[in-house]
Tab-separated table of C-alpha atoms and ligand atoms in Angstrom:
chain	number	residue	atom	x	y	z
A	1	MET	CA	118.248	76.043	94.528
A	2	THR	CA	117.216	79.569	95.405
A	3	TYR	CA	119.499	82.539	95.837
A	4	MET	CA	117.095	84.338	98.140
A	5	ALA	CA	118.131	84.525	101.800
A	6	GLN	CA	115.837	82.707	104.218
A	7	ARG	CA	115.251	85.871	106.209
A	8	VAL	CA	113.280	87.399	103.331
A	9	SER	CA	111.869	84.305	101.665
A	10	ASN	CA	108.453	84.480	103.380
A	11	PHE	CA	107.863	88.201	102.842
A	12	GLY	CA	106.063	87.940	99.474
A	13	THR	CA	105.209	91.123	97.574
A	14	THR	CA	102.977	93.773	99.078
A	15	ILE	CA	99.253	93.937	98.312
A	16	PHE	CA	99.871	97.452	96.941
A	17	PHE	CA	101.548	96.027	93.813
A	18	GLU	CA	98.612	93.747	93.046
A	19	MET	CA	95.946	96.387	93.635
A	20	THR	CA	97.811	99.112	91.706
A	21	ASP	CA	98.305	96.721	88.770
A	22	LEU	CA	94.616	95.747	88.837
A	23	ALA	CA	93.589	99.422	89.106
A	24	ASN	CA	95.733	100.310	86.072
A	25	ARG	CA	94.376	97.424	84.006
A	26	HIS	CA	90.777	98.462	84.720
A	27	GLN	CA	91.432	102.224	84.663
A	28	ALA	CA	89.962	102.357	88.145
A	29	VAL	CA	89.993	105.456	90.340
A	30	ASN	CA	92.816	104.502	92.664
A	31	LEU	CA	91.852	105.076	96.301
A	32	GLY	CA	94.225	102.283	97.259
A	33	GLN	CA	97.685	103.688	97.700
A	34	GLY	CA	98.139	106.570	100.130
A	35	PHE	CA	99.804	109.251	98.056
A	36	PRO	CA	98.311	112.662	97.198
A	37	ASN	CA	97.465	113.133	93.513
A	38	PHE	CA	97.798	116.911	93.842
A	39	PRO	CA	100.983	118.986	94.015
A	40	GLY	CA	102.737	119.841	97.260
A	41	PRO	CA	103.283	123.510	98.217
A	42	ASP	CA	105.439	125.780	96.049
A	43	PHE	CA	107.399	127.163	99.026
A	44	LEU	CA	108.814	123.698	99.592
A	45	LYS	CA	109.753	123.120	95.951
A	46	GLN	CA	111.280	126.586	95.722
A	47	ALA	CA	113.451	126.035	98.797
A	48	ALA	CA	114.825	122.769	97.362
A	49	ILE	CA	115.430	124.344	93.930
A	50	GLU	CA	117.381	127.153	95.594
A	51	ALA	CA	119.431	124.629	97.586
A	52	ILE	CA	120.344	122.776	94.371
A	53	GLN	CA	121.275	126.058	92.657
A	54	ASP	CA	123.329	127.087	95.694
A	55	ASP	CA	125.224	123.824	95.280
A	56	VAL	CA	124.010	122.008	98.348
A	57	ASN	CA	124.659	118.869	96.345
A	58	GLN	CA	127.256	116.874	98.264
A	59	TYR	CA	126.742	114.412	101.105
A	60	ALA	CA	124.878	115.818	104.083
A	61	PRO	CA	126.275	115.075	107.561
A	62	GLY	CA	125.158	111.581	108.601
A	63	SER	CA	122.691	112.924	111.152
A	64	GLY	CA	121.282	115.474	108.692
A	65	ARG	CA	121.830	119.091	107.588
A	66	PRO	CA	122.140	121.276	110.717
A	67	ARG	CA	119.366	123.646	109.519
A	68	LEU	CA	116.934	120.753	109.277
A	69	ARG	CA	117.876	119.279	112.656
A	70	GLU	CA	117.368	122.703	114.197
A	71	ALA	CA	114.018	123.119	112.414
A	72	ILE	CA	112.879	119.709	113.724
A	73	ALA	CA	113.911	120.584	117.291
A	74	HIS	CA	112.174	123.946	116.961
A	75	LYS	CA	108.988	122.304	115.653
A	76	MET	CA	108.869	119.897	118.607
A	77	ALA	CA	109.121	122.830	121.020
A	78	ARG	CA	106.554	124.853	119.046
A	79	PHE	CA	103.882	122.158	118.733
A	80	TYR	CA	104.433	119.939	121.765
A	81	GLY	CA	106.602	121.929	124.193
A	82	LEU	CA	109.245	119.185	123.999
A	83	PRO	CA	112.854	120.373	124.365
A	84	VAL	CA	115.088	118.563	121.838
A	85	ASP	CA	118.840	118.913	121.307
A	86	PRO	CA	119.364	119.119	117.523
A	87	ASP	CA	122.931	117.779	117.741
A	88	SER	CA	122.582	114.715	119.950
A	89	GLU	CA	118.880	113.812	119.697
A	90	VAL	CA	117.888	114.189	116.015
A	91	THR	CA	118.760	111.920	113.087
A	92	VAL	CA	117.495	112.706	109.588
A	93	THR	CA	116.594	109.499	107.764
A	94	HIS	CA	115.462	108.345	104.336
A	95	GLY	CA	111.776	108.691	105.154
A	96	ALA	CA	110.064	107.243	108.199
A	97	THR	CA	110.541	103.789	106.692
A	98	GLU	CA	114.310	103.899	107.129
A	99	ALA	CA	113.832	105.388	110.602
A	100	ILE	CA	111.681	102.388	111.576
A	101	PHE	CA	114.224	99.881	110.242
A	102	ALA	CA	117.243	101.645	111.792
A	103	THR	CA	115.491	101.925	115.162
A	104	ILE	CA	114.427	98.292	115.277
A	105	LEU	CA	117.754	96.935	113.995
A	106	GLY	CA	119.630	99.189	116.416
A	107	LEU	CA	117.634	98.162	119.487
A	108	VAL	CA	116.211	94.641	119.084
A	109	ASN	CA	118.290	91.539	119.862
A	110	PRO	CA	117.353	88.096	118.527
A	111	GLY	CA	114.579	86.688	120.727
A	112	ASP	CA	113.446	90.098	122.037
A	113	GLU	CA	109.701	90.635	121.885
A	114	VAL	CA	108.171	93.627	120.135
A	115	ILE	CA	104.534	94.571	120.750
A	116	ILE	CA	102.746	95.687	117.587
A	117	PHE	CA	99.178	96.964	117.319
A	118	GLU	CA	97.323	95.501	114.391
A	119	PRO	CA	96.193	96.360	111.796
A	120	TYR	CA	99.785	97.576	111.327
A	121	TYR	CA	101.791	99.556	108.803
A	122	ASP	CA	103.260	96.893	106.589
A	123	SER	CA	106.991	97.443	107.176
A	124	TYR	CA	106.863	96.852	110.969
A	125	VAL	CA	106.744	93.070	110.979
A	126	PRO	CA	109.507	92.523	108.372
A	127	ALA	CA	111.743	94.965	110.295
A	128	VAL	CA	111.224	93.029	113.545
A	129	GLN	CA	111.768	89.691	111.806
A	130	ILE	CA	114.984	90.822	110.096
A	131	ALA	CA	116.280	91.836	113.533
A	132	GLY	CA	115.431	88.329	114.836
A	133	GLY	CA	112.774	89.791	117.136
A	134	VAL	CA	109.445	88.175	117.933
A	135	PRO	CA	106.306	90.194	117.143
A	136	ARG	CA	103.516	90.050	119.746
A	137	PHE	CA	100.235	91.411	118.446
A	138	TYR	CA	97.519	93.493	120.041
A	139	THR	CA	94.437	93.465	117.797
A	140	LEU	CA	92.488	96.725	117.617
A	141	ARG	CA	88.838	95.947	116.882
A	142	PRO	CA	86.253	98.055	115.016
A	143	PRO	CA	84.354	100.254	115.367
A	144	ASN	CA	86.185	101.921	118.310
A	145	TRP	CA	89.646	100.375	118.009
A	146	ALA	CA	89.813	100.690	121.812
A	147	ILE	CA	92.573	99.331	124.043
A	148	ASP	CA	91.728	96.916	126.823
A	149	ARG	CA	94.036	97.425	129.789
A	150	LYS	CA	94.120	93.769	130.836
A	151	GLU	CA	94.681	92.433	127.346
A	152	LEU	CA	97.533	94.863	126.674
A	153	THR	CA	99.139	94.320	130.077
A	154	ALA	CA	99.200	90.576	129.428
A	155	LEU	CA	101.402	91.118	126.359
A	156	PHE	CA	104.242	92.659	128.382
A	157	SER	CA	106.865	90.296	129.783
A	158	ASP	CA	110.536	90.344	130.758
A	159	LYS	CA	111.301	89.570	127.097
A	160	THR	CA	109.579	92.732	125.803
A	161	LYS	CA	112.069	95.217	124.379
A	162	LEU	CA	109.926	97.560	122.318
A	163	ILE	CA	106.372	98.621	121.697
A	164	LEU	CA	105.521	100.199	118.345
A	165	ILE	CA	102.759	102.801	118.340
A	166	ASN	CA	101.412	104.567	115.282
A	167	THR	CA	99.312	107.623	116.079
A	168	PRO	CA	97.351	108.879	114.179
A	169	HIS	CA	96.991	105.294	113.040
A	170	ASN	CA	97.083	103.957	109.487
A	171	PRO	CA	94.761	102.275	108.465
A	172	THR	CA	92.079	102.842	111.160
A	173	GLY	CA	92.420	106.622	111.629
A	174	LYS	CA	92.545	106.066	115.406
A	175	VAL	CA	94.183	108.862	117.377
A	176	TYR	CA	95.540	107.434	120.618
A	177	SER	CA	94.181	109.374	123.592
A	178	GLU	CA	96.344	110.736	126.381
A	179	ASP	CA	94.867	108.076	128.704
A	180	GLU	CA	95.792	105.256	126.321
A	181	LEU	CA	99.311	106.603	125.862
A	182	SER	CA	99.661	107.032	129.640
A	183	LEU	CA	98.684	103.390	130.136
A	184	ILE	CA	101.340	102.344	127.606
A	185	ALA	CA	103.849	104.718	129.229
A	186	ASP	CA	103.226	103.126	132.666
A	187	LEU	CA	103.676	99.633	131.228
A	188	CYS	CA	106.895	100.697	129.474
A	189	GLN	CA	108.307	102.052	132.720
A	190	THR	CA	107.257	99.016	134.764
A	191	HIS	CA	108.798	96.571	132.276
A	192	ASN	CA	111.742	98.691	131.088
A	193	VAL	CA	110.443	98.830	127.527
A	194	ILE	CA	111.205	101.405	124.801
A	195	ALA	CA	108.319	103.062	122.953
A	196	VAL	CA	108.764	103.679	119.242
A	197	THR	CA	106.112	106.070	117.991
A	198	ASP	CA	105.388	106.511	114.291
A	199	GLU	CA	103.793	109.954	114.044
A	200	VAL	CA	103.923	110.596	110.289
A	201	TYR	CA	100.257	111.759	110.284
A	202	GLU	CA	100.741	114.044	113.318
A	203	HIS	CA	99.285	117.069	111.498
A	204	ILE	CA	96.352	115.314	109.813
A	205	ILE	CA	93.870	115.275	112.626
A	206	PHE	CA	90.107	115.963	112.773
A	207	ASP	CA	87.131	116.952	114.904
A	208	GLY	CA	89.284	118.901	117.362
A	209	ALA	CA	91.205	115.746	118.366
A	210	LYS	CA	94.640	116.322	119.876
A	211	HIS	CA	97.827	114.577	118.814
A	212	VAL	CA	99.734	113.593	121.932
A	213	CYS	CA	103.427	112.965	121.556
A	214	MET	CA	104.433	110.007	123.741
A	215	ALA	CA	107.832	111.595	124.469
A	216	THR	CA	106.086	114.440	126.355
A	217	LEU	CA	104.534	112.112	128.952
A	218	PRO	CA	106.255	111.918	132.363
A	219	GLY	CA	109.279	109.615	132.330
A	220	MET	CA	109.031	108.912	128.592
A	221	SER	CA	111.457	111.331	126.920
A	222	THR	CA	114.415	109.026	127.614
A	223	ARG	CA	112.628	105.832	126.556
A	224	THR	CA	110.848	106.985	123.383
A	225	VAL	CA	112.012	107.088	119.782
A	226	THR	CA	109.718	109.556	117.992
A	227	ILE	CA	109.561	109.019	114.229
A	228	SER	CA	108.026	111.354	111.677
A	229	SER	CA	108.556	112.553	108.120
A	230	ALA	CA	107.720	115.366	105.722
A	231	GLY	CA	105.921	113.202	103.155
A	232	LYS	CA	102.374	113.419	104.516
A	233	THR	CA	102.542	116.899	106.078
A	234	PHE	CA	103.793	118.500	102.861
A	235	SER	CA	102.085	116.188	100.341
A	236	MET	CA	105.459	115.080	98.890
A	237	THR	CA	105.665	111.366	99.639
A	238	GLY	CA	108.401	110.924	97.017
A	239	TRP	CA	110.873	113.110	98.877
A	240	LYS	CA	111.466	110.560	101.631
A	241	VAL	CA	112.805	112.963	104.238
A	242	GLY	CA	112.129	111.519	107.685
A	243	TRP	CA	113.662	111.735	111.138
A	244	THR	CA	113.999	110.268	114.600
A	245	ILE	CA	114.035	112.124	117.890
A	246	ALA	CA	115.464	110.184	120.823
A	247	SER	CA	117.778	110.487	123.816
A	248	PRO	CA	121.503	110.489	122.936
A	249	GLU	CA	121.779	106.837	124.060
A	250	LEU	CA	118.905	105.636	121.857
A	251	THR	CA	120.062	107.892	119.011
A	252	GLN	CA	123.501	106.279	119.052
A	253	ALA	CA	121.962	102.806	118.739
A	254	LEU	CA	119.860	103.624	115.691
A	255	PHE	CA	122.592	105.800	114.169
A	256	ARG	CA	124.925	102.790	113.977
A	257	VAL	CA	122.486	101.181	111.544
A	258	HIS	CA	121.669	104.424	109.713
A	259	GLN	CA	125.347	105.211	109.007
A	260	PHE	CA	125.889	101.943	107.160
A	261	MET	CA	122.449	101.604	105.584
A	262	VAL	CA	122.272	105.002	103.850
A	263	TYR	CA	124.966	107.175	105.495
A	264	CYS	CA	122.821	110.263	104.801
A	265	GLY	CA	119.692	111.479	103.042
A	266	ALA	CA	119.384	113.827	100.039
A	267	ALA	CA	121.018	117.154	101.010
A	268	PRO	CA	118.978	119.697	98.963
A	269	LEU	CA	115.668	118.100	99.938
A	270	GLN	CA	116.679	118.402	103.588
A	271	GLU	CA	117.150	122.138	103.057
A	272	GLY	CA	113.693	122.299	101.458
A	273	VAL	CA	112.097	120.575	104.438
A	274	ALA	CA	114.011	122.817	106.875
A	275	THR	CA	112.288	125.813	105.268
A	276	ALA	CA	108.913	124.077	105.037
A	277	LEU	CA	108.796	123.176	108.739
A	278	GLN	CA	108.772	126.886	109.526
A	279	ALA	CA	105.429	127.296	107.715
A	280	PRO	CA	102.899	129.376	109.658
A	281	HIS	CA	100.330	127.662	111.846
A	282	THR	CA	97.647	128.242	109.208
A	283	TYR	CA	99.476	125.908	106.786
A	284	TYR	CA	99.003	123.040	109.231
A	285	THR	CA	95.403	123.887	110.145
A	286	ASP	CA	94.435	124.343	106.451
A	287	LEU	CA	95.917	120.919	105.651
A	288	ALA	CA	93.839	119.251	108.366
A	289	ALA	CA	90.689	121.153	107.313
A	290	MET	CA	91.123	120.105	103.655
A	291	TYR	CA	91.469	116.445	104.648
A	292	GLU	CA	88.544	116.639	107.072
A	293	SER	CA	86.335	117.878	104.251
A	294	ASN	CA	87.613	115.077	101.947
A	295	ARG	CA	86.910	112.556	104.697
A	296	ASP	CA	83.325	113.730	105.075
A	297	PHE	CA	82.751	113.673	101.317
A	298	LEU	CA	84.104	110.131	100.885
A	299	ALA	CA	82.344	108.802	103.999
A	300	ASN	CA	79.060	110.019	102.565
A	301	ALA	CA	79.775	108.373	99.191
A	302	LEU	CA	80.639	105.068	100.910
A	303	LEU	CA	77.451	105.219	102.949
A	304	LYS	CA	75.380	105.764	99.807
A	305	ALA	CA	77.128	102.774	98.202
A	306	GLY	CA	75.888	100.499	100.994
A	307	LEU	CA	79.092	100.391	103.044
A	308	THR	CA	79.492	101.414	106.678
A	309	PRO	CA	82.354	103.905	107.001
A	310	ILE	CA	84.182	103.970	110.336
A	311	MET	CA	84.998	107.656	110.812
A	312	PRO	CA	88.738	108.272	111.251
A	313	LYS	CA	89.956	110.947	113.677
A	314	GLY	CA	93.194	111.367	111.741
A	315	THR	CA	95.306	110.238	108.712
A	316	TYR	CA	93.989	110.270	105.152
A	317	PHE	CA	92.443	106.812	105.230
A	318	ILE	CA	88.974	105.592	106.010
A	319	MET	CA	88.019	102.033	106.830
A	320	ALA	CA	84.604	100.756	105.823
A	321	ASP	CA	82.715	97.694	106.979
A	322	ILE	CA	81.862	95.570	103.920
A	323	GLY	CA	80.178	92.790	105.916
A	324	GLN	CA	76.632	93.490	104.701
A	325	LEU	CA	77.478	93.056	101.000
A	326	GLY	CA	77.951	89.289	101.137
A	327	PHE	CA	81.541	88.937	99.872
A	328	PRO	CA	83.535	86.036	101.337
A	329	ASP	CA	86.469	88.319	102.247
A	330	ASP	CA	88.083	91.715	101.721
A	331	VAL	CA	90.394	90.586	98.908
A	332	THR	CA	87.444	89.304	96.828
A	333	PHE	CA	85.576	92.529	97.587
A	334	CYS	CA	88.481	94.791	96.564
A	335	ARG	CA	89.068	92.843	93.337
A	336	HIS	CA	85.351	93.126	92.515
A	337	LEU	CA	85.274	96.837	93.372
A	338	THR	CA	88.280	97.528	91.150
A	339	ALA	CA	87.271	95.414	88.167
A	340	GLU	CA	83.462	95.859	88.161
A	341	VAL	CA	82.926	99.255	89.792
A	342	GLY	CA	86.165	100.988	88.770
A	343	VAL	CA	87.327	102.075	92.226
A	344	ALA	CA	90.426	100.561	93.850
A	345	ALA	CA	90.734	100.089	97.631
A	346	ILE	CA	93.117	98.078	99.813
A	347	PRO	CA	92.079	94.844	101.541
A	348	PRO	CA	93.197	95.324	105.169
A	349	SER	CA	93.674	91.597	105.881
A	350	ALA	CA	97.251	92.270	104.684
A	351	PHE	CA	97.749	94.320	107.854
A	352	TYR	CA	96.869	91.520	110.336
A	353	HIS	CA	98.891	88.445	111.306
A	354	ASN	CA	95.628	86.527	111.110
A	355	PRO	CA	94.088	87.748	107.811
A	356	ALA	CA	90.576	86.722	108.949
A	357	ASP	CA	90.596	89.694	111.362
A	358	GLY	CA	90.509	92.126	108.434
A	359	ALA	CA	88.186	90.151	106.163
A	360	THR	CA	85.116	92.372	106.610
A	361	LEU	CA	86.886	95.686	106.024
A	362	ALA	CA	88.226	97.796	103.144
A	363	ARG	CA	90.576	100.791	103.294
A	364	PHE	CA	90.027	103.862	101.105
A	365	ALA	CA	92.468	106.791	100.745
A	366	PHE	CA	91.111	110.332	100.518
A	367	CYS	CA	94.408	112.142	99.800
A	368	LYS	CA	93.034	112.897	96.343
A	369	THR	CA	91.653	115.912	94.497
A	370	ARG	CA	87.958	116.618	94.939
A	371	GLU	CA	87.452	115.766	91.227
A	372	THR	CA	88.962	112.309	91.815
A	373	LEU	CA	86.760	111.741	94.861
A	374	GLU	CA	83.698	112.923	92.923
A	375	GLU	CA	84.467	110.469	90.124
A	376	ALA	CA	84.889	107.698	92.718
A	377	ALA	CA	81.534	108.667	94.273
A	378	ARG	CA	79.796	108.493	90.854
A	379	ARG	CA	81.211	105.008	90.276
A	380	LEU	CA	80.514	103.756	93.811
A	381	VAL	CA	76.780	104.148	93.144
A	382	LYS	CA	77.114	101.013	90.963
A	383	LEU	CA	78.351	98.930	93.887
A	384	LYS	CA	74.996	97.933	95.370
A	385	HIS	CA	73.722	96.743	92.008
A	386	SER	CA	76.939	94.931	90.993
A	387	ALA	CA	77.213	93.234	94.390
A	388	ALA	CA	73.590	92.077	94.181
A	389	SER	CA	73.989	90.625	90.689
A	390	ARG	CA	77.209	88.917	91.787
A	391	LYS	CA	75.312	87.301	94.678
A	392	LEU	CA	72.657	86.119	92.217
A	393	THR	CA	75.239	84.572	89.871
A	394	MET	CA	76.977	82.845	92.804
A	395	SER	CA	73.741	81.331	94.096
A	396	ASN	CA	72.675	80.056	90.616
B	401	LIG	C1	102.120	104.653	109.338
B	401	LIG	C2	103.173	104.962	108.333
B	401	LIG	N1	104.456	104.984	108.718
B	401	LIG	C3	105.435	105.236	107.854
B	401	LIG	C4	105.175	105.495	106.518
B	401	LIG	C5	106.305	105.730	105.585
B	401	LIG	O1	106.713	107.044	105.595
B	401	LIG	P1	107.869	107.536	104.607
B	401	LIG	O2	107.263	107.656	103.251
B	401	LIG	O3	108.304	108.824	105.180
B	401	LIG	O4	108.937	106.494	104.617
B	401	LIG	C6	103.854	105.483	106.070
B	401	LIG	C7	103.552	105.707	104.653
B	401	LIG	O5	102.499	105.402	104.153
B	401	LIG	C8	102.823	105.217	107.004
B	401	LIG	O6	101.546	105.183	106.628
């Protein structure tokens, strides 16, 4: 007899636990999990400290502290020219993760279909399944991760309720182009589908690429739930301050879940983020420039190690093709890399409904100090040699 409910019994534990545990046991440089190992900005910490000292320590309003909702609305106008009403269209959530769950549980009925691009962020599928929805997958393929119009169109039906889009995209680093988003927008309008866009990496973008907010496309502001959070932009993933922006009708649907799941987020941290969002433009451009330089450094190290990096246009992840090293799959490769080379990465097969689709790839995070990346680069040099001797042992 098991106490576990059926709805969660097939979820298993995430690959992050296994890889972090393995990395700790082998004292590996951990380029697996996507959290910065450097401090976030002082102006953000200071604003939260002041809020605590000013006794902003009781429950926030369910939809979030008014200053933060106003700062979010202001940011959307400032960066994307999107008018947002802070009172009826913004909900502050416990990170983007809660926003994703509240949105899906608030909008998806049992049997509704939800289109998900894979590789996907790992909470999407469980959220859809808990709601009783049916995931329908569109597989993005390396090295371009391009979208085929016919293939995507074929996924839409009269059962489709939602499409989930993550741009910039974890783990591929793809930044959806305006043309791709316009295609999705047309399909949403033809089939009366809601777009849910996860934009947590909106400010980590390279090579002059442009982040396009789906809600700004014609006809989409009333059928898009825009999700973002402060964790990546301000290098404070532990704060878990996220938000949704949606029409009053869509906001009410997700708010019904939010009110009973968490009621509200942490009040003083919301004040901190309200201040942080007003940072000058240079804060955002410096952040992107720092990550672009980290990306180039790590890509070069991966290349020297015999891997083929697939250059991301955004996020702080890089995928590499491991096909030429002769490992049977990505999980075996990542275990070998962690234990024998001392660098931990994530096997992306965990982000596909058919794990074989990710079997020739590995994901590396570059949200680390330059010293950490340099140490990883020194160790990665061993990879060619260790992979070759492994091949030899296997064939003997
Ligand atoms: C694509 C994507 N969405 C959402 C999240 C979660 O964001 P938060 O920490 O704000 O819940 C992450 C975190 O890694 C992510 O990569």
